[in-house]
Amino acid sequence: MTTTSGQTGIAAPFALARFKDKGQVRLGLVAGDRIRPLGQEDLGAGGLNEFLGAPDWNRLENLAAADGPWLSLDTVVLAAPVEPRQVLQTGANYRTHVIDLVVAGLAKDDPRSPEEAREWAGKMMDERQAHGEPYFFIGLPACVVGDDQPLVLPAYSEKHDWELELAVVIGAEAFRVSKEQAMDHVAGYTIVNDITTRDLVFRRDMKEIGTDWYRGKNAPGFLPTGPFLVPAQFVDPGKLKVRLELNGDVMQDATTDDLLFDIPALVSAASRNMPLLPGDLLLTGSPAGNGAHWGRLLRDGDVMSGSIQGLGTQVVRCVAEKA
């Protein structure tokens, strides 16, 4: 993303970002409307993920207040702020979103009214929240890009959709941690737009297989991420505004207090199978208002502006794949 307003949209005194410099991507420290390069000596670590494994935020706080080779954010092009080795995605984790899906999927011969179906779905979500578990699937780290890159809409479908999400950036390695321990393993937060090709999610050749998340979600550039990695100490993830605009029209507008499973529950559950590594991304789910809900999917020339309170704004421009 090339910033134009001189404002980051983050409330934190500093954050991390990665930016392009002479054909390379460098790590940077953002403070206000400025950014400065961060080398290994500045970090006290060999790279971003090593730093996130045992972050010394005081070290960066001192750098944020010091003189140095500062650049204006207006003059740089930002890339994805993270380099995850693993990406975990959470499905059906916003209560209102799932209830809307249930009501929208009512069969024509269903005797229930929409209001009755909504009440039934609400009780089902309450039961799931009390006694169920999060639903995870995996994404490809290669899909993680900055919003400096246009989103190329693959020509094999016309049903590409958006899903703006709060993403957890893992800090210290987490393996089979409890909910009480989980937040000790969160380094920070960023924004991810989890792009989905709707007509590839369910297999047509063998319906018994169910969902095909590999084909439905893992095309090049399908995880626009960033622009900033904001340290966890500056973010209260319990009630953040999540908002996506398509060509200036509001499509998603929710708060994270509608999550069925909160951040500690997600980190704990995701860590049971495999260790979560420093720098990994854990997406928390997307609220109601995606394109399938509106009956309006992504097209050539569309511009998505996705914001999460305190984490900034990403701007993603869509272009049709050339034959």
Coordinates of C-alpha atoms in Angstrom, one line a residue:
M1 CA 0.0 0.0 0.0
T2 CA 1.2 3.5 -0.8
T3 CA -0.1 5.8 1.8
T4 CA -1.5 9.1 0.7
S5 CA -2.9 10.8 3.8
G6 CA 0.2 10.7 6.0
Q7 CA -1.9 8.9 8.6
T8 CA -1.5 5.2 9.5
G9 CA -4.9 4.7 11.1
I10 CA -3.2 3.0 14.1
A11 CA -3.6 4.2 17.6
A12 CA -0.4 2.5 18.9
P13 CA 2.7 4.6 19.4
F14 CA 4.6 2.3 17.0
A15 CA 4.1 -0.8 14.8
L16 CA 6.0 -3.0 12.4
A17 CA 5.8 -3.0 8.7
R18 CA 7.7 -4.2 5.7
F19 CA 8.5 -2.0 2.8
K20 CA 10.1 -2.1 -0.6
D21 CA 13.5 -0.6 -1.0
K22 CA 15.6 -0.9 -4.2
G23 CA 14.0 -4.1 -5.3
Q24 CA 14.1 -5.7 -1.8
V25 CA 11.6 -5.9 1.0
R26 CA 12.9 -4.5 4.3
L27 CA 11.5 -4.6 7.8
G28 CA 10.6 -1.2 9.2
L29 CA 9.4 0.5 12.4
V30 CA 6.4 2.8 12.0
A31 CA 5.8 5.7 14.3
G32 CA 3.1 8.2 13.4
D33 CA 3.5 9.0 9.7
R34 CA 7.2 7.9 9.6
I35 CA 9.0 4.6 9.0
R36 CA 12.6 3.7 9.6
P37 CA 14.5 0.6 8.5
L38 CA 15.2 -2.1 11.1
G39 CA 18.3 -4.2 10.9
Q40 CA 19.4 -7.2 13.0
E41 CA 21.3 -4.9 15.3
D42 CA 18.2 -2.8 15.9
L43 CA 16.0 -5.9 16.5
G44 CA 18.5 -7.8 18.6
A45 CA 17.5 -10.8 16.5
G46 CA 18.3 -12.4 13.2
G47 CA 15.0 -11.5 11.6
L48 CA 11.3 -10.7 12.1
N49 CA 10.2 -14.2 13.2
E50 CA 13.1 -14.7 15.5
F51 CA 12.2 -11.3 17.1
L52 CA 8.6 -12.2 17.4
G53 CA 9.5 -15.4 19.2
A54 CA 10.8 -13.3 22.1
P55 CA 9.9 -9.7 21.3
D56 CA 11.7 -6.9 23.1
W57 CA 9.1 -4.1 22.5
N58 CA 10.9 -1.7 24.8
R59 CA 13.9 -1.8 22.5
L60 CA 11.6 -0.7 19.6
E61 CA 9.8 1.8 21.8
N62 CA 13.2 3.5 22.4
L63 CA 14.0 3.5 18.7
A64 CA 10.6 5.0 17.9
A65 CA 11.5 8.0 20.1
A66 CA 15.1 8.4 18.7
D67 CA 16.5 10.2 15.8
G68 CA 17.5 8.1 12.9
P69 CA 17.0 7.4 9.2
W70 CA 13.3 8.1 9.2
L71 CA 11.3 8.2 6.0
S72 CA 7.8 9.5 5.3
L73 CA 5.2 6.8 5.0
D74 CA 3.9 8.7 2.0
T75 CA 7.1 7.9 0.1
V76 CA 7.3 4.1 0.5
V77 CA 5.4 1.1 -0.8
L78 CA 4.4 -1.3 2.0
A79 CA 4.4 -5.1 1.6
A80 CA 2.8 -7.7 3.8
P81 CA 4.1 -7.1 7.4
V82 CA 4.6 -10.8 8.2
E83 CA 6.4 -13.8 6.9
P84 CA 4.3 -16.7 8.2
R85 CA 5.4 -20.4 7.9
Q86 CA 1.8 -21.5 8.7
V87 CA -1.6 -19.9 8.1
L88 CA -4.6 -21.2 10.0
Q89 CA -8.1 -20.0 9.1
T90 CA -11.2 -20.1 11.3
G91 CA -14.6 -20.8 9.8
A92 CA -18.1 -19.8 11.0
N93 CA -16.9 -17.8 14.0
Y94 CA -19.2 -14.7 13.9
R95 CA -22.5 -15.5 15.5
T96 CA -24.6 -13.1 13.4
H97 CA -22.9 -14.3 10.2
V98 CA -23.7 -17.9 10.8
I99 CA -27.3 -17.1 11.7
D100 CA -27.7 -15.1 8.5
L101 CA -26.4 -18.1 6.5
V102 CA -28.9 -20.5 8.2
V103 CA -31.8 -18.2 7.4
A104 CA -30.6 -17.6 3.8
G105 CA -30.3 -21.3 3.3
L106 CA -33.9 -22.2 4.3
A107 CA -35.5 -24.6 1.9
K108 CA -38.6 -23.4 0.1
D109 CA -40.7 -26.0 1.9
D110 CA -39.4 -25.3 5.3
P111 CA -42.4 -24.5 7.5
R112 CA -40.5 -22.1 9.7
S113 CA -40.6 -18.3 9.2
P114 CA -37.3 -16.4 8.9
E115 CA -37.8 -15.2 12.5
E116 CA -38.3 -18.7 13.8
A117 CA -35.3 -19.9 11.9
R118 CA -33.2 -17.1 13.2
E119 CA -34.3 -17.9 16.8
W120 CA -33.4 -21.6 16.2
A121 CA -30.1 -20.7 14.7
G122 CA -29.3 -18.4 17.6
K123 CA -29.9 -21.2 20.1
M124 CA -27.7 -23.5 18.0
M125 CA -24.9 -21.0 18.1
D126 CA -25.2 -20.5 21.9
E127 CA -24.9 -24.3 22.3
R128 CA -21.9 -24.4 20.0
Q129 CA -20.2 -21.5 21.9
A130 CA -20.8 -23.3 25.2
H131 CA -19.9 -26.8 24.2
G132 CA -18.4 -26.8 20.8
E133 CA -15.0 -26.1 19.3
P134 CA -13.5 -23.8 16.7
Y135 CA -13.4 -25.0 13.1
F136 CA -10.0 -24.6 11.4
F137 CA -8.6 -25.1 8.0
I138 CA -5.2 -24.3 6.6
G139 CA -4.1 -21.7 3.9
L140 CA -0.9 -21.4 1.9
P141 CA 1.7 -18.9 3.2
A142 CA 2.5 -18.2 -0.5
C143 CA -0.9 -16.5 -0.8
V144 CA 0.1 -13.8 1.8
V145 CA 0.8 -10.5 0.0
G146 CA 0.7 -6.9 0.7
D147 CA -2.0 -4.7 -0.7
D148 CA 0.7 -3.1 -2.9
Q149 CA -0.1 -6.0 -5.2
P150 CA -3.4 -6.0 -7.2
L151 CA -5.7 -8.9 -6.6
V152 CA -5.8 -10.8 -9.8
L153 CA -9.2 -12.5 -10.2
P154 CA -8.6 -15.9 -11.8
A155 CA -10.4 -16.4 -15.1
Y156 CA -11.7 -19.9 -14.1
S157 CA -14.5 -18.4 -12.1
E158 CA -16.7 -15.2 -11.7
K159 CA -17.5 -15.9 -8.1
H160 CA -14.6 -14.5 -6.1
D161 CA -15.6 -13.0 -2.7
W162 CA -14.2 -11.0 0.2
E163 CA -13.9 -11.8 3.9
L164 CA -12.2 -9.2 6.0
E165 CA -10.7 -10.7 9.2
L166 CA -8.8 -9.8 12.3
A167 CA -5.6 -11.9 12.2
V168 CA -3.5 -13.0 15.2
V169 CA 0.3 -13.0 14.8
I170 CA 1.9 -15.7 16.9
G171 CA 4.8 -14.8 19.1
A172 CA 6.4 -17.4 21.3
E173 CA 5.8 -21.0 20.0
A174 CA 2.5 -22.3 21.2
F175 CA 1.9 -26.1 21.5
R176 CA -1.0 -27.4 23.5
V177 CA -1.4 -24.3 25.5
S178 CA -4.4 -23.6 27.7
K179 CA -6.8 -20.6 27.3
E180 CA -5.2 -19.0 30.3
Q181 CA -1.7 -19.3 28.7
A182 CA -2.8 -18.4 25.2
M183 CA -2.3 -14.6 25.2
D184 CA 1.3 -15.1 26.3
H185 CA 1.8 -16.5 22.8
V186 CA 0.3 -13.6 20.8
A187 CA 2.8 -11.1 19.5
G188 CA 0.3 -8.8 17.7
Y189 CA -2.5 -8.3 15.2
T190 CA -2.9 -7.4 11.6
I191 CA -5.6 -7.3 8.9
V192 CA -6.3 -10.1 6.3
N193 CA -8.8 -10.2 3.5
D194 CA -9.5 -13.9 3.0
I195 CA -10.5 -14.1 -0.6
T196 CA -12.7 -17.1 -1.6
T197 CA -13.9 -18.5 -4.9
R198 CA -17.4 -19.6 -3.9
D199 CA -18.2 -22.1 -6.7
L200 CA -15.1 -24.1 -5.8
V201 CA -15.7 -24.5 -2.1
F202 CA -17.9 -27.6 -2.5
R203 CA -16.9 -30.5 -4.8
R204 CA -19.4 -31.2 -7.6
D205 CA -17.8 -34.5 -8.6
M206 CA -18.1 -36.1 -5.2
K207 CA -20.3 -34.2 -2.8
E208 CA -19.5 -36.7 0.0
I209 CA -16.0 -35.2 0.2
G210 CA -17.4 -31.9 1.4
T211 CA -15.4 -28.6 1.2
D212 CA -12.4 -28.1 -0.9
W213 CA -10.6 -25.2 0.8
Y214 CA -7.5 -25.7 -1.3
R215 CA -9.1 -24.7 -4.5
G216 CA -11.6 -22.3 -3.0
K217 CA -9.1 -20.1 -1.2
N218 CA -5.5 -20.6 -2.4
A219 CA -4.9 -18.7 -5.5
P220 CA -2.0 -16.3 -5.9
G221 CA -2.6 -13.2 -3.8
F222 CA -5.7 -14.5 -2.1
L223 CA -4.6 -13.3 1.4
P224 CA -4.0 -9.6 1.2
T225 CA -2.4 -8.8 4.6
G226 CA -1.5 -5.7 6.5
P227 CA -0.4 -3.0 6.2
F228 CA 0.8 -3.1 9.8
L229 CA 1.7 -5.5 12.6
V230 CA 0.5 -3.8 15.8
P231 CA 2.0 -5.2 19.0
A232 CA -0.6 -7.0 21.2
Q233 CA 0.0 -4.7 24.1
F234 CA -1.7 -1.9 22.2
V235 CA -4.8 -3.8 21.1
D236 CA -7.9 -4.9 23.0
P237 CA -9.2 -7.5 20.5
G238 CA -12.5 -7.9 22.4
K239 CA -14.5 -5.2 20.6
L240 CA -12.8 -3.9 17.5
K241 CA -14.7 -2.5 14.6
V242 CA -14.3 -4.5 11.4
R243 CA -15.4 -2.6 8.2
L244 CA -15.1 -3.3 4.5
E245 CA -16.1 -1.0 1.8
L246 CA -16.4 -1.9 -1.9
N247 CA -16.1 1.0 -4.2
G248 CA -17.1 3.2 -1.3
D249 CA -20.2 1.2 -0.3
V250 CA -20.1 -0.4 3.2
M251 CA -20.4 -4.2 2.9
Q252 CA -19.1 -5.5 6.2
D253 CA -19.6 -3.5 9.5
A254 CA -19.3 -5.5 12.7
T255 CA -17.3 -5.7 16.0
T256 CA -15.2 -8.6 17.3
D257 CA -17.5 -9.0 20.3
D258 CA -19.7 -11.1 18.0
L259 CA -17.0 -13.8 17.8
L260 CA -18.2 -17.2 19.0
F261 CA -14.7 -18.2 20.1
D262 CA -12.4 -15.5 21.3
I263 CA -8.7 -15.1 20.8
P264 CA -7.6 -17.3 23.8
A265 CA -10.0 -20.0 22.8
L266 CA -8.8 -20.0 19.2
V267 CA -5.1 -20.0 20.0
S268 CA -5.5 -22.8 22.5
A269 CA -7.6 -25.0 20.2
A270 CA -5.3 -24.3 17.2
S271 CA -2.2 -25.3 19.2
R272 CA -3.4 -28.8 20.1
N273 CA -2.4 -30.4 16.8
M274 CA 0.7 -28.7 15.7
P275 CA 3.0 -26.1 17.3
L276 CA 2.1 -22.5 16.2
L277 CA 5.4 -20.9 15.3
P278 CA 6.6 -17.3 15.7
G279 CA 5.2 -15.1 12.9
D280 CA 2.4 -17.6 12.0
L281 CA -1.1 -16.2 11.1
L282 CA -4.3 -17.3 12.8
L283 CA -7.3 -15.8 11.1
T284 CA -10.3 -15.4 13.4
G285 CA -13.2 -15.5 10.9
S286 CA -15.2 -13.0 9.0
P287 CA -18.4 -11.2 9.9
A288 CA -21.6 -11.0 7.9
G289 CA -21.7 -9.0 4.7
N290 CA -19.6 -10.9 2.1
G291 CA -20.4 -10.8 -1.5
A292 CA -22.5 -14.0 -1.5
H293 CA -24.8 -12.3 1.0
W294 CA -25.2 -9.2 -1.2
G295 CA -25.4 -11.1 -4.4
R296 CA -22.5 -9.1 -5.7
L297 CA -19.1 -10.7 -6.3
L298 CA -15.8 -9.2 -7.2
R299 CA -15.2 -7.7 -10.6
D300 CA -12.4 -6.1 -12.7
G301 CA -11.7 -2.6 -11.4
D302 CA -13.3 -3.1 -7.9
V303 CA -11.5 -1.4 -5.0
M304 CA -11.8 -2.9 -1.5
S305 CA -11.0 -0.8 1.5
G306 CA -10.7 -2.9 4.7
S307 CA -10.2 -1.3 8.1
I308 CA -10.0 -2.7 11.6
Q309 CA -10.0 -0.3 14.5
G310 CA -6.5 0.6 15.6
L311 CA -4.8 -1.6 12.9
G312 CA -5.0 0.7 9.9
T313 CA -6.6 0.3 6.5
Q314 CA -5.7 -1.8 3.5
V315 CA -6.7 -1.0 0.0
V316 CA -7.0 -3.8 -2.5
R317 CA -7.5 -3.2 -6.2
C318 CA -9.0 -6.0 -8.3
V319 CA -8.0 -6.8 -11.9
A320 CA -9.3 -9.6 -14.1
E321 CA -6.8 -12.2 -15.2
K322 CA -5.8 -11.8 -18.8
A323 CA -6.5 -14.8 -21.0

